[in-house]
Amino acid sequence: MLKVIIIIILVVGAIVGGLLTLRSSGRAGMPSEDVLKRAAKRARELDAADEDK
């Protein structure tokens, strides 16, 4: 019975650890808010320049 409890605790710990890792790495590839704002501004400028031509 003790072995079953230990195995269950290890499995739950592994699942929780995996979920925490996924949660923390979910936004790892996202650029900062400042970079996103500059990219949006540049896109608007390029659209405005294309409309003037």
N, C-alpha and C. Protein backbone atom coordinates (compact mmCIF):
# COMPACT_ATOMS: atom_id res chain seq x y z
N MET A 1 0.83 -1.20 0.00
CA MET A 1 0.00 0.00 0.00
C MET A 1 0.87 1.25 0.00
N LEU A 2 1.97 1.21 0.74
CA LEU A 2 2.86 2.36 0.82
C LEU A 2 3.49 2.66 -0.54
N LYS A 3 3.82 1.60 -1.30
CA LYS A 3 4.40 1.80 -2.63
C LYS A 3 3.41 2.50 -3.56
N VAL A 4 2.14 2.16 -3.47
CA VAL A 4 1.11 2.77 -4.30
C VAL A 4 1.00 4.27 -3.99
N ILE A 5 1.03 4.62 -2.73
CA ILE A 5 0.92 6.02 -2.33
C ILE A 5 2.14 6.80 -2.83
N ILE A 6 3.32 6.22 -2.71
CA ILE A 6 4.53 6.89 -3.19
C ILE A 6 4.48 7.09 -4.70
N ILE A 7 4.03 6.09 -5.42
CA ILE A 7 3.93 6.19 -6.88
C ILE A 7 2.92 7.27 -7.27
N ILE A 8 1.79 7.32 -6.59
CA ILE A 8 0.78 8.35 -6.87
C ILE A 8 1.34 9.74 -6.61
N ILE A 9 2.05 9.91 -5.52
CA ILE A 9 2.65 11.22 -5.20
C ILE A 9 3.67 11.61 -6.27
N LEU A 10 4.49 10.68 -6.72
CA LEU A 10 5.47 10.97 -7.76
C LEU A 10 4.81 11.35 -9.08
N VAL A 11 3.76 10.65 -9.44
CA VAL A 11 3.05 10.95 -10.69
C VAL A 11 2.39 12.32 -10.62
N VAL A 12 1.74 12.62 -9.51
CA VAL A 12 1.11 13.94 -9.35
C VAL A 12 2.18 15.03 -9.37
N GLY A 13 3.31 14.80 -8.73
CA GLY A 13 4.40 15.77 -8.75
C GLY A 13 4.93 16.01 -10.15
N ALA A 14 5.07 14.95 -10.93
CA ALA A 14 5.54 15.09 -12.30
C ALA A 14 4.54 15.87 -13.15
N ILE A 15 3.27 15.61 -12.98
CA ILE A 15 2.24 16.33 -13.73
C ILE A 15 2.23 17.81 -13.36
N VAL A 16 2.28 18.10 -12.08
CA VAL A 16 2.29 19.49 -11.63
C VAL A 16 3.55 20.21 -12.13
N GLY A 17 4.68 19.56 -12.05
CA GLY A 17 5.93 20.14 -12.55
C GLY A 17 5.87 20.42 -14.04
N GLY A 18 5.31 19.50 -14.79
CA GLY A 18 5.16 19.70 -16.24
C GLY A 18 4.24 20.87 -16.56
N LEU A 19 3.15 20.96 -15.82
CA LEU A 19 2.22 22.07 -16.05
C LEU A 19 2.85 23.42 -15.72
N LEU A 20 3.62 23.47 -14.65
CA LEU A 20 4.29 24.72 -14.29
C LEU A 20 5.33 25.10 -15.34
N THR A 21 6.01 24.12 -15.89
CA THR A 21 7.00 24.40 -16.94
C THR A 21 6.31 24.93 -18.18
N LEU A 22 5.20 24.33 -18.58
CA LEU A 22 4.45 24.81 -19.74
C LEU A 22 3.93 26.22 -19.52
N ARG A 23 3.46 26.48 -18.32
CA ARG A 23 2.92 27.80 -18.00
C ARG A 23 3.99 28.88 -18.09
N SER A 24 5.18 28.57 -17.57
CA SER A 24 6.24 29.58 -17.56
C SER A 24 6.87 29.76 -18.94
N SER A 25 6.85 28.74 -19.77
CA SER A 25 7.48 28.84 -21.08
C SER A 25 6.48 29.20 -22.18
N GLY A 26 5.25 29.41 -21.83
CA GLY A 26 4.24 29.72 -22.85
C GLY A 26 4.49 31.02 -23.57
N ARG A 27 5.02 32.01 -22.88
CA ARG A 27 5.27 33.31 -23.49
C ARG A 27 6.76 33.55 -23.72
N ALA A 28 7.56 32.54 -23.67
CA ALA A 28 9.01 32.70 -23.80
C ALA A 28 9.39 33.25 -25.17
N GLY A 29 8.67 32.88 -26.21
CA GLY A 29 9.00 33.34 -27.55
C GLY A 29 8.37 34.66 -27.93
N MET A 30 7.54 35.22 -27.08
CA MET A 30 6.85 36.46 -27.41
C MET A 30 7.78 37.65 -27.19
N PRO A 31 7.79 38.60 -28.15
CA PRO A 31 8.58 39.82 -27.94
C PRO A 31 7.93 40.70 -26.88
N SER A 32 8.68 41.68 -26.42
CA SER A 32 8.15 42.56 -25.38
C SER A 32 7.05 43.46 -25.96
N GLU A 33 6.30 44.07 -25.07
CA GLU A 33 5.20 44.95 -25.49
C GLU A 33 5.72 46.12 -26.31
N ASP A 34 6.89 46.63 -25.96
CA ASP A 34 7.48 47.76 -26.69
C ASP A 34 7.78 47.37 -28.14
N VAL A 35 8.32 46.19 -28.33
CA VAL A 35 8.64 45.72 -29.68
C VAL A 35 7.36 45.56 -30.50
N LEU A 36 6.31 45.04 -29.90
CA LEU A 36 5.04 44.88 -30.61
C LEU A 36 4.46 46.23 -31.00
N LYS A 37 4.56 47.22 -30.12
CA LYS A 37 4.04 48.56 -30.44
C LYS A 37 4.82 49.19 -31.58
N ARG A 38 6.15 49.05 -31.56
CA ARG A 38 6.97 49.61 -32.64
C ARG A 38 6.66 48.93 -33.97
N ALA A 39 6.43 47.62 -33.95
CA ALA A 39 6.11 46.90 -35.18
C ALA A 39 4.76 47.35 -35.74
N ALA A 40 3.78 47.56 -34.87
CA ALA A 40 2.47 48.03 -35.32
C ALA A 40 2.58 49.44 -35.90
N LYS A 41 3.36 50.29 -35.24
CA LYS A 41 3.55 51.66 -35.75
C LYS A 41 4.21 51.64 -37.12
N ARG A 42 5.23 50.80 -37.27
CA ARG A 42 5.93 50.70 -38.56
C ARG A 42 4.99 50.17 -39.64
N ALA A 43 4.15 49.23 -39.31
CA ALA A 43 3.19 48.69 -40.28
C ALA A 43 2.21 49.78 -40.72
N ARG A 44 1.74 50.60 -39.77
CA ARG A 44 0.84 51.70 -40.14
C ARG A 44 1.54 52.70 -41.03
N GLU A 45 2.82 53.00 -40.74
CA GLU A 45 3.58 53.94 -41.57
C GLU A 45 3.76 53.40 -42.98
N LEU A 46 4.04 52.11 -43.10
CA LEU A 46 4.21 51.51 -44.42
C LEU A 46 2.91 51.51 -45.21
N ASP A 47 1.79 51.24 -44.52
CA ASP A 47 0.49 51.30 -45.20
C ASP A 47 0.19 52.70 -45.68
N ALA A 48 0.49 53.68 -44.86
CA ALA A 48 0.24 55.09 -45.25
C ALA A 48 1.15 55.47 -46.42
N ALA A 49 2.37 54.99 -46.45
CA ALA A 49 3.28 55.29 -47.55
C ALA A 49 2.81 54.62 -48.84
N ASP A 50 2.25 53.42 -48.73
CA ASP A 50 1.74 52.73 -49.91
C ASP A 50 0.51 53.43 -50.48
N GLU A 51 -0.31 53.99 -49.62
CA GLU A 51 -1.51 54.68 -50.09
C GLU A 51 -1.16 55.97 -50.80
N ASP A 52 -0.06 56.61 -50.42
CA ASP A 52 0.35 57.86 -51.05
C ASP A 52 0.89 57.64 -52.46
N LYS A 53 1.32 56.47 -52.79
CA LYS A 53 1.90 56.20 -54.11
C LYS A 53 0.87 56.02 -55.18
